[in-house]
PDB file of C-alpha atoms in Angstrom:
ATOM      1  CA  MET A   1      37.305  26.912 -78.109  1.00 54.00           C
ATOM      2  CA  SER A   2      34.783  24.141 -78.645  1.00 57.00           C
ATOM      3  CA  GLN A   3      33.156  22.704 -75.382  1.00 62.00           C
ATOM      4  CA  VAL A   4      33.101  18.758 -75.032  1.00 59.00           C
ATOM      5  CA  MET A   5      29.751  17.446 -74.337  1.00 61.00           C
ATOM      6  CA  LYS A   6      29.661  14.082 -71.810  1.00 60.00           C
ATOM      7  CA  THR A   7      26.707  11.814 -72.330  1.00 55.00           C
ATOM      8  CA  PRO A   8      25.080  11.930 -69.740  1.00 60.00           C
ATOM      9  CA  GLN A   9      25.042   9.174 -67.120  1.00 65.00           C
ATOM     10  CA  SER A  10      22.513   7.013 -65.477  1.00 70.00           C
ATOM     11  CA  ASN A  11      22.286   3.714 -63.343  1.00 72.00           C
ATOM     12  CA  PHE A  12      18.611   2.703 -64.002  1.00 70.00           C
ATOM     13  CA  SER A  13      18.265  -0.568 -64.885  1.00 74.00           C
ATOM     14  CA  GLY A  14      15.159  -2.211 -66.316  1.00 68.00           C
ATOM     15  CA  PRO A  15      13.537  -3.070 -69.555  1.00 67.00           C
ATOM     16  CA  ILE A  16      12.779   0.161 -72.380  1.00 67.00           C
ATOM     17  CA  VAL A  17      10.493  -0.562 -75.393  1.00 68.00           C
ATOM     18  CA  VAL A  18      11.011   1.072 -78.559  1.00 68.00           C
ATOM     19  CA  ASP A  19       7.754   0.958 -80.322  1.00 67.00           C
ATOM     20  CA  PRO A  20       7.682   1.550 -82.969  1.00 62.00           C
ATOM     21  CA  LEU A  21      11.446   2.281 -83.995  1.00 56.00           C
ATOM     22  CA  THR A  22      10.777   4.532 -86.765  1.00 55.00           C
ATOM     23  CA  ARG A  23       8.058   7.075 -87.849  1.00 51.00           C
ATOM     24  CA  ILE A  24       8.954   5.771 -91.858  1.00 49.00           C
ATOM     25  CA  GLU A  25       7.728   1.991 -91.384  1.00 56.00           C
ATOM     26  CA  GLY A  26       5.959   2.194 -88.182  1.00 57.00           C
ATOM     27  CA  HIS A  27       5.847  -1.388 -87.266  1.00 66.00           C
ATOM     28  CA  LEU A  28       9.155  -2.205 -86.162  1.00 67.00           C
ATOM     29  CA  ARG A  29       9.212  -2.546 -82.288  1.00 66.00           C
ATOM     30  CA  ILE A  30      12.265  -2.967 -80.536  1.00 71.00           C
ATOM     31  CA  GLU A  31      12.647  -4.145 -76.615  1.00 72.00           C
ATOM     32  CA  VAL A  32      16.096  -3.125 -74.874  1.00 76.00           C
ATOM     33  CA  GLU A  33      17.790  -4.115 -71.618  1.00 77.00           C
ATOM     34  CA  VAL A  34      19.188  -1.621 -69.355  1.00 81.00           C
ATOM     35  CA  GLU A  35      21.425  -2.634 -66.552  1.00 81.00           C
ATOM     36  CA  ASN A  36      23.154   0.305 -64.137  1.00 81.00           C
ATOM     37  CA  GLY A  37      23.059   2.369 -67.070  1.00 80.00           C
ATOM     38  CA  ARG A  38      23.908   0.450 -70.055  1.00 83.00           C
ATOM     39  CA  ILE A  39      22.353  -1.860 -72.753  1.00 79.00           C
ATOM     40  CA  LYS A  40      22.415  -5.369 -71.943  1.00 79.00           C
ATOM     41  CA  ASP A  41      20.035  -6.757 -74.869  1.00 76.00           C
ATOM     42  CA  ALA A  42      17.989  -5.564 -77.667  1.00 76.00           C
ATOM     43  CA  ARG A  43      16.198  -7.307 -79.722  1.00 75.00           C
ATOM     44  CA  SER A  44      13.458  -7.063 -82.582  1.00 79.00           C
ATOM     45  CA  CYS A  45      11.030  -9.502 -81.814  1.00 84.00           C
ATOM     46  CA  GLY A  46       7.447 -10.828 -83.095  1.00 86.00           C
ATOM     47  CA  THR A  47       5.492 -12.799 -85.865  1.00 91.00           C
ATOM     48  CA  THR A  48       5.851 -11.595 -89.246  1.00 92.00           C
ATOM     49  CA  ALA A  49       2.393 -11.087 -89.613  1.00 94.00           C
ATOM     50  CA  SER A  50       2.597  -8.195 -86.388  1.00 91.00           C
ATOM     51  CA  LEU A  51       5.924  -6.893 -87.527  1.00 89.00           C
ATOM     52  CA  CYS A  52       4.348  -6.265 -91.010  1.00 92.00           C
ATOM     53  CA  GLY A  53       1.172  -4.192 -89.222  1.00 91.00           C
ATOM     54  CA  VAL A  54      -1.133  -7.113 -89.450  1.00 94.00           C
ATOM     55  CA  GLU A  55      -1.868  -7.106 -85.966  1.00 92.00           C
ATOM     56  CA  GLN A  56      -2.111  -2.845 -85.388  1.00 90.00           C
ATOM     57  CA  ALA A  57      -4.368  -3.005 -88.691  1.00 93.00           C
ATOM     58  CA  LEU A  58      -6.752  -5.260 -86.655  1.00 95.00           C
ATOM     59  CA  GLU A  59      -7.146  -3.498 -83.799  1.00 93.00           C
ATOM     60  CA  SER A  60      -7.791  -0.382 -85.018  1.00 92.00           C
ATOM     61  CA  GLY A  61     -10.244  -2.425 -87.767  1.00 96.00           C
ATOM     62  CA  ASP A  62      -8.182  -0.689 -90.456  1.00 95.00           C
ATOM     63  CA  THR A  63      -9.354  -2.645 -94.156  1.00 96.00           C
ATOM     64  CA  ILE A  64      -7.072  -0.580 -95.875  1.00 95.00           C
ATOM     65  CA  ALA A  65      -3.956  -0.638 -93.496  1.00 93.00           C
ATOM     66  CA  LEU A  66      -4.680  -4.860 -93.110  1.00 96.00           C
ATOM     67  CA  ASP A  67      -4.322  -5.106 -96.901  1.00 96.00           C
ATOM     68  CA  TYR A  68      -1.171  -3.283 -97.000  1.00 95.00           C
ATOM     69  CA  ALA A  69      -0.167  -5.441 -94.216  1.00 95.00           C
ATOM     70  CA  VAL A  70      -0.843  -8.779 -96.017  1.00 97.00           C
ATOM     71  CA  ARG A  71       0.493  -7.072 -99.208  1.00 96.00           C
ATOM     72  CA  ARG A  72       3.710  -6.579 -97.297  1.00 95.00           C
ATOM     73  CA  ASP A  73       3.818  -9.597 -95.844  1.00 96.00           C
ATOM     74  CA  LEU A  74       3.788 -11.719 -98.881  1.00 97.00           C
ATOM     75  CA  LEU A  75       6.544  -9.278 -99.791  1.00 97.00           C
ATOM     76  CA  LEU A  76       9.543  -9.857 -97.613  1.00 95.00           C
ATOM     77  CA  HIS A  77       8.062 -13.917 -97.556  1.00 96.00           C
ATOM     78  CA  SER A  78       8.461 -13.832-101.850  1.00 97.00           C
ATOM     79  CA  VAL A  79      11.997 -11.585-101.749  1.00 96.00           C
ATOM     80  CA  MET A  80      13.105 -14.092 -99.242  1.00 95.00           C
ATOM     81  CA  ALA A  81      11.849 -17.883-101.347  1.00 95.00           C
ATOM     82  CA  PHE A  82      13.808 -15.862-104.847  1.00 96.00           C
ATOM     83  CA  LEU A  83      17.271 -15.417-102.959  1.00 94.00           C
ATOM     84  CA  GLN A  84      19.389 -18.381-102.973  1.00 89.00           C
ATOM     85  CA  GLY A  85      19.347 -20.579-100.196  1.00 86.00           C
ATOM     86  CA  PHE A  86      16.802 -22.248 -98.717  1.00 82.00           C
ATOM     87  CA  PRO A  87      13.207 -20.405 -97.634  1.00 83.00           C
ATOM     88  CA  MET A  88      12.789 -21.031 -94.174  1.00 86.00           C
ATOM     89  CA  LEU A  89       8.907 -20.462 -92.953  1.00 87.00           C
ATOM     90  CA  ASN A  90       8.219 -19.377 -88.972  1.00 88.00           C
ATOM     91  CA  SER A  91       5.578 -21.829 -88.002  1.00 90.00           C
ATOM     92  CA  GLY A  92       1.952 -19.710 -88.170  1.00 95.00           C
ATOM     93  CA  ASP A  93       3.637 -17.398 -90.954  1.00 95.00           C
ATOM     94  CA  GLU A  94       1.464 -19.499 -93.852  1.00 96.00           C
ATOM     95  CA  ILE A  95      -1.856 -18.215 -91.493  1.00 96.00           C
ATOM     96  CA  ALA A  96      -0.498 -15.209 -90.934  1.00 96.00           C
ATOM     97  CA  GLN A  97       0.214 -16.019 -86.857  1.00 95.00           C
ATOM     98  CA  LEU A  98       0.042 -13.029 -84.464  1.00 94.00           C
ATOM     99  CA  ASN A  99       1.921 -12.235 -81.484  1.00 91.00           C
ATOM    100  CA  GLY A 100       1.490 -14.374 -78.516  1.00 91.00           C
ATOM    101  CA  TRP A 101       2.163 -11.513 -75.418  1.00 89.00           C
ATOM    102  CA  ASP A 102       0.670 -13.954 -72.958  1.00 91.00           C
ATOM    103  CA  TYR A 103       3.963 -14.623 -72.334  1.00 90.00           C
ATOM    104  CA  LYS A 104       4.179 -11.983 -70.570  1.00 86.00           C
ATOM    105  CA  SER A 105       2.119 -13.265 -67.511  1.00 92.00           C
ATOM    106  CA  ASP A 106       4.241 -16.538 -67.180  1.00 93.00           C
ATOM    107  CA  PRO A 107       6.975 -15.906 -64.969  1.00 93.00           C
ATOM    108  CA  ASN A 108       9.125 -18.876 -66.399  1.00 93.00           C
ATOM    109  CA  ARG A 109       8.585 -17.178 -70.714  1.00 91.00           C
ATOM    110  CA  ALA A 110       8.403 -13.374 -69.286  1.00 87.00           C
ATOM    111  CA  ASP A 111      11.880 -12.249 -69.277  1.00 83.00           C
ATOM    112  CA  ASP A 112      12.483 -13.795 -73.331  1.00 86.00           C
ATOM    113  CA  SER A 113      10.605 -11.209 -75.192  1.00 82.00           C
ATOM    114  CA  ARG A 114      11.556 -13.730 -78.077  1.00 88.00           C
ATOM    115  CA  ASN A 115       8.645 -15.713 -76.727  1.00 89.00           C
ATOM    116  CA  LEU A 116       6.755 -13.484 -78.021  1.00 87.00           C
ATOM    117  CA  HIS A 117       6.615 -15.441 -81.496  1.00 90.00           C
ATOM    118  CA  ARG A 118       6.199 -18.428 -79.943  1.00 91.00           C
ATOM    119  CA  SER A 119       3.269 -18.892 -78.924  1.00 88.00           C
ATOM    120  CA  ALA A 120       0.958 -22.252 -79.534  1.00 92.00           C
ATOM    121  CA  PHE A 121       0.237 -22.529 -82.944  1.00 94.00           C
ATOM    122  CA  ASN A 122      -3.248 -21.004 -83.429  1.00 94.00           C
ATOM    123  CA  TRP A 123      -5.411 -24.478 -85.232  1.00 96.00           C
ATOM    124  CA  GLU A 124      -8.526 -22.361 -85.273  1.00 95.00           C
ATOM    125  CA  ASN A 125      -7.167 -19.937 -87.043  1.00 95.00           C
ATOM    126  CA  ALA A 126      -5.427 -22.908 -89.917  1.00 96.00           C
ATOM    127  CA  LYS A 127      -9.105 -23.841 -90.319  1.00 97.00           C
ATOM    128  CA  GLN A 128      -9.628 -20.948 -91.996  1.00 97.00           C
ATOM    129  CA  ARG A 129      -6.114 -21.269 -94.737  1.00 96.00           C
ATOM    130  CA  THR A 130      -9.001 -23.079 -97.000  1.00 96.00           C
ATOM    131  CA  GLN A 131     -12.040 -20.643 -96.597  1.00 97.00           C
ATOM    132  CA  LYS A 132     -11.952 -18.020 -99.556  1.00 96.00           C
ATOM    133  CA  GLY A 133     -11.284 -13.924 -98.388  1.00 95.00           C
ATOM    134  CA  THR A 134      -9.767 -14.949 -94.880  1.00 97.00           C
ATOM    135  CA  LEU A 135      -6.736 -13.827 -93.566  1.00 97.00           C
ATOM    136  CA  PRO A 136      -5.523 -17.329 -93.374  1.00 98.00           C
ATOM    137  CA  ASN A 137      -6.005 -17.817 -96.414  1.00 98.00           C
ATOM    138  CA  LYS A 138      -4.336 -14.996 -98.115  1.00 97.00           C
ATOM    139  CA  LEU A 139      -0.977 -16.018 -96.867  1.00 97.00           C
ATOM    140  CA  TRP A 140      -1.447 -19.957 -97.272  1.00 97.00           C
ATOM    141  CA  GLN A 141      -2.528 -18.724-101.152  1.00 97.00           C
ATOM    142  CA  GLY A 142       0.500 -17.068-101.346  1.00 96.00           C
ATOM    143  CA  MET A 143       2.754 -19.386 -99.718  1.00 95.00           C
ATOM    144  CA  GLU A 144       1.107 -21.690-102.733  1.00 95.00           C
ATOM    145  CA  GLU A 145       2.106 -19.241-104.848  1.00 94.00           C
ATOM    146  CA  LEU A 146       5.847 -19.144-103.801  1.00 94.00           C
ATOM    147  CA  ARG A 147       6.399 -23.145-104.298  1.00 93.00           C
ATOM    148  CA  LYS A 148       5.413 -22.554-107.811  1.00 93.00           C
ATOM    149  CA  MET A 149       7.518 -20.295-108.391  1.00 94.00           C
ATOM    150  CA  ARG A 150      10.384 -21.947-107.107  1.00 94.00           C
ATOM    151  CA  ALA A 151       9.454 -25.020-109.021  1.00 94.00           C
ATOM    152  CA  ASP A 152      10.772 -22.770-112.158  1.00 96.00           C
ATOM    153  CA  GLU A 153      13.888 -24.507-113.573  1.00 95.00           C
ATOM    154  CA  CYS A 154      15.226 -21.082-113.081  1.00 97.00           C
ATOM    155  CA  PHE A 155      15.695 -22.057-109.675  1.00 96.00           C
ATOM    156  CA  ALA A 156      17.743 -25.144-110.437  1.00 95.00           C
ATOM    157  CA  PRO A 157      21.189 -25.489-107.898  1.00 93.00           C
ATOM    158  CA  ASP A 158      23.347 -24.224-110.710  1.00 95.00           C
ATOM    159  CA  ALA A 159      21.484 -21.166-111.518  1.00 96.00           C
ATOM    160  CA  TRP A 160      22.937 -17.930-111.666  1.00 96.00           C
ATOM    161  CA  VAL A 161      21.342 -14.991-109.249  1.00 96.00           C
ATOM    162  CA  THR A 162      22.185 -11.211-108.916  1.00 96.00           C
ATOM    163  CA  THR A 163      20.783  -8.156-108.164  1.00 96.00           C
ATOM    164  CA  TRP A 164      19.467  -5.246-110.907  1.00 96.00           C
ATOM    165  CA  ASP A 165      19.474  -1.719-110.825  1.00 95.00           C
ATOM    166  CA  THR A 166      16.025  -0.258-111.221  1.00 96.00           C
ATOM    167  CA  HIS A 167      17.085   3.280-111.189  1.00 95.00           C
ATOM    168  CA  ASN A 168      14.633   3.434-108.142  1.00 97.00           C
ATOM    169  CA  PRO A 169      15.855   2.898-104.477  1.00 95.00           C
ATOM    170  CA  GLY A 170      12.285   1.597-103.531  1.00 96.00           C
ATOM    171  CA  VAL A 171      12.234  -0.865-106.212  1.00 97.00           C
ATOM    172  CA  LEU A 172      14.819  -4.409-105.220  1.00 97.00           C
ATOM    173  CA  ALA A 173      15.188  -6.140-108.372  1.00 97.00           C
ATOM    174  CA  LEU A 174      16.593  -9.804-108.451  1.00 97.00           C
ATOM    175  CA  VAL A 175      17.816 -11.808-111.898  1.00 97.00           C
ATOM    176  CA  ARG A 176      17.732 -15.559-112.284  1.00 97.00           C
ATOM    177  CA  LYS A 177      19.366 -17.333-115.102  1.00 97.00           C
ATOM    178  CA  HIS A 178      19.594 -20.756-116.056  1.00 97.00           C
ATOM    179  CA  GLY A 179      20.480 -21.845-119.485  1.00 95.00           C
ATOM    180  CA  GLU A 180      18.054 -20.498-121.814  1.00 94.00           C
ATOM    181  CA  GLU A 181      15.821 -19.194-119.695  1.00 96.00           C
ATOM    182  CA  THR A 182      15.402 -15.272-117.426  1.00 96.00           C
ATOM    183  CA  LEU A 183      13.229 -14.809-113.970  1.00 97.00           C
ATOM    184  CA  VAL A 184      13.440 -11.349-112.952  1.00 97.00           C
ATOM    185  CA  GLY A 185      11.639 -10.390-110.031  1.00 98.00           C
ATOM    186  CA  LEU A 186      10.437  -7.082-109.455  1.00 98.00           C
ATOM    187  CA  PHE A 187       9.787  -6.049-105.525  1.00 98.00           C
ATOM    188  CA  ASN A 188       8.164  -2.240-104.826  1.00 97.00           C
ATOM    189  CA  PHE A 189       8.969  -1.682-101.096  1.00 95.00           C
ATOM    190  CA  THR A 190       7.025   1.372-100.630  1.00 94.00           C
ATOM    191  CA  GLU A 191       3.733   1.871-100.084  1.00 93.00           C
ATOM    192  CA  TYR A 192       3.223   3.851-103.468  1.00 95.00           C
ATOM    193  CA  PRO A 193       2.880   3.385-106.561  1.00 97.00           C
ATOM    194  CA  ALA A 194       7.021   3.040-108.309  1.00 97.00           C
ATOM    195  CA  GLY A 195       8.419   3.339-111.133  1.00 97.00           C
ATOM    196  CA  ALA A 196      11.522   1.269-112.073  1.00 97.00           C
ATOM    197  CA  GLY A 197      13.393   0.665-115.230  1.00 95.00           C
ATOM    198  CA  LEU A 198      15.693  -2.256-116.072  1.00 94.00           C
ATOM    199  CA  ASP A 199      16.889  -0.802-119.712  1.00 84.00           C
ATOM    200  CA  ALA A 200      20.207  -2.847-119.364  1.00 83.00           C
ATOM    201  CA  LEU A 201      18.310  -5.708-119.153  1.00 85.00           C
ATOM    202  CA  GLY A 202      17.868  -6.807-123.267  1.00 82.00           C
ATOM    203  CA  GLY A 203      15.319  -9.563-124.135  1.00 87.00           C
ATOM    204  CA  SER A 204      11.129  -9.802-124.203  1.00 94.00           C
ATOM    205  CA  TYR A 205       9.181 -10.781-120.935  1.00 96.00           C
ATOM    206  CA  ARG A 206       5.685 -11.805-119.863  1.00 96.00           C
ATOM    207  CA  SER A 207       4.410 -12.024-116.674  1.00 95.00           C
ATOM    208  CA  ALA A 208       2.465 -15.200-115.079  1.00 91.00           C
ATOM    209  CA  ASP A 209      -0.268 -14.101-116.875  1.00 92.00           C
ATOM    210  CA  GLY A 210       0.617 -13.648-119.862  1.00 93.00           C
ATOM    211  CA  GLN A 211       1.015  -9.722-120.226  1.00 94.00           C
ATOM    212  CA  PRO A 212       3.978  -8.562-121.975  1.00 95.00           C
ATOM    213  CA  VAL A 213       6.808  -6.516-119.802  1.00 95.00           C
ATOM    214  CA  TRP A 214       8.789  -3.653-120.958  1.00 94.00           C
ATOM    215  CA  LEU A 215      11.374  -3.997-118.150  1.00 95.00           C
ATOM    216  CA  ALA A 216      12.546  -0.303-119.437  1.00 93.00           C
ATOM    217  CA  ASP A 217       9.541   0.994-117.472  1.00 94.00           C
ATOM    218  CA  VAL A 218       7.430  -0.869-115.053  1.00 96.00           C
ATOM    219  CA  GLU A 219       4.709   0.490-112.855  1.00 97.00           C
ATOM    220  CA  LEU A 220       4.481  -1.137-110.145  1.00 98.00           C
ATOM    221  CA  GLU A 221       1.760  -1.172-107.083  1.00 97.00           C
ATOM    222  CA  PRO A 222       2.298  -0.736-103.728  1.00 96.00           C
ATOM    223  CA  TYR A 223       4.358  -3.052-102.143  1.00 96.00           C
ATOM    224  CA  GLN A 224       3.319  -5.351-105.183  1.00 97.00           C
ATOM    225  CA  ALA A 225       6.385  -7.991-106.421  1.00 97.00           C
ATOM    226  CA  LEU A 226       6.228  -9.212-110.330  1.00 97.00           C
ATOM    227  CA  LEU A 227       7.681 -12.158-111.693  1.00 97.00           C
ATOM    228  CA  VAL A 228       8.130 -11.668-115.409  1.00 97.00           C
ATOM    229  CA  LYS A 229      10.490 -14.323-117.593  1.00 96.00           C
ATOM    230  CA  ASN A 230      11.427 -14.402-121.125  1.00 95.00           C
ATOM    231  CA  VAL A 231       9.792 -15.122-124.015  1.00 90.00           C
TER     232      VAL A 231
END
């Protein structure tokens, strides 16, 4: 006869930090509040840049990791901007604002982990947004490209929007149609080069720089967001 194992009981009370949450993506941090052995609250907090690995890369001085973190950040914002509805930026997203850990030393803010991403806007970093090659500039320019993207007629309020099969679970495809115009967004969520095939989507397409793209066989760089339009 099989024996039923009971879950061990505990009267522990206090905070628990799980960092990282998984070994697959290593930048998601969870704070859990336990009271008498029961989970009272659980939150994932942090600025977009820090959750994407920018903070960790800067602390370690790893330039390759920093490049990947910036790509990851811009990829997430690209997907958000491509979807339906109004995209919302948290204050500081446009300059890669990092977590504000000083909240823990403030008795009036220390009990709410959401204050991690509610730090004062970093105006010194904001000054670098127009200085080419700086971290704030990379995010600032990336957001500007998204603004230009949303000026396309395929972002009209009555545009048709759907997902599309890419035959690759690591690549998301979103399609926008308005009248005779079609805009396709391909988003590689992996840290490796990835292929995608949208063989059921007919027509000829070009990227923003005018290069022809064959959607039946597309190669994407790590964390790349590729936008193509029908011709």
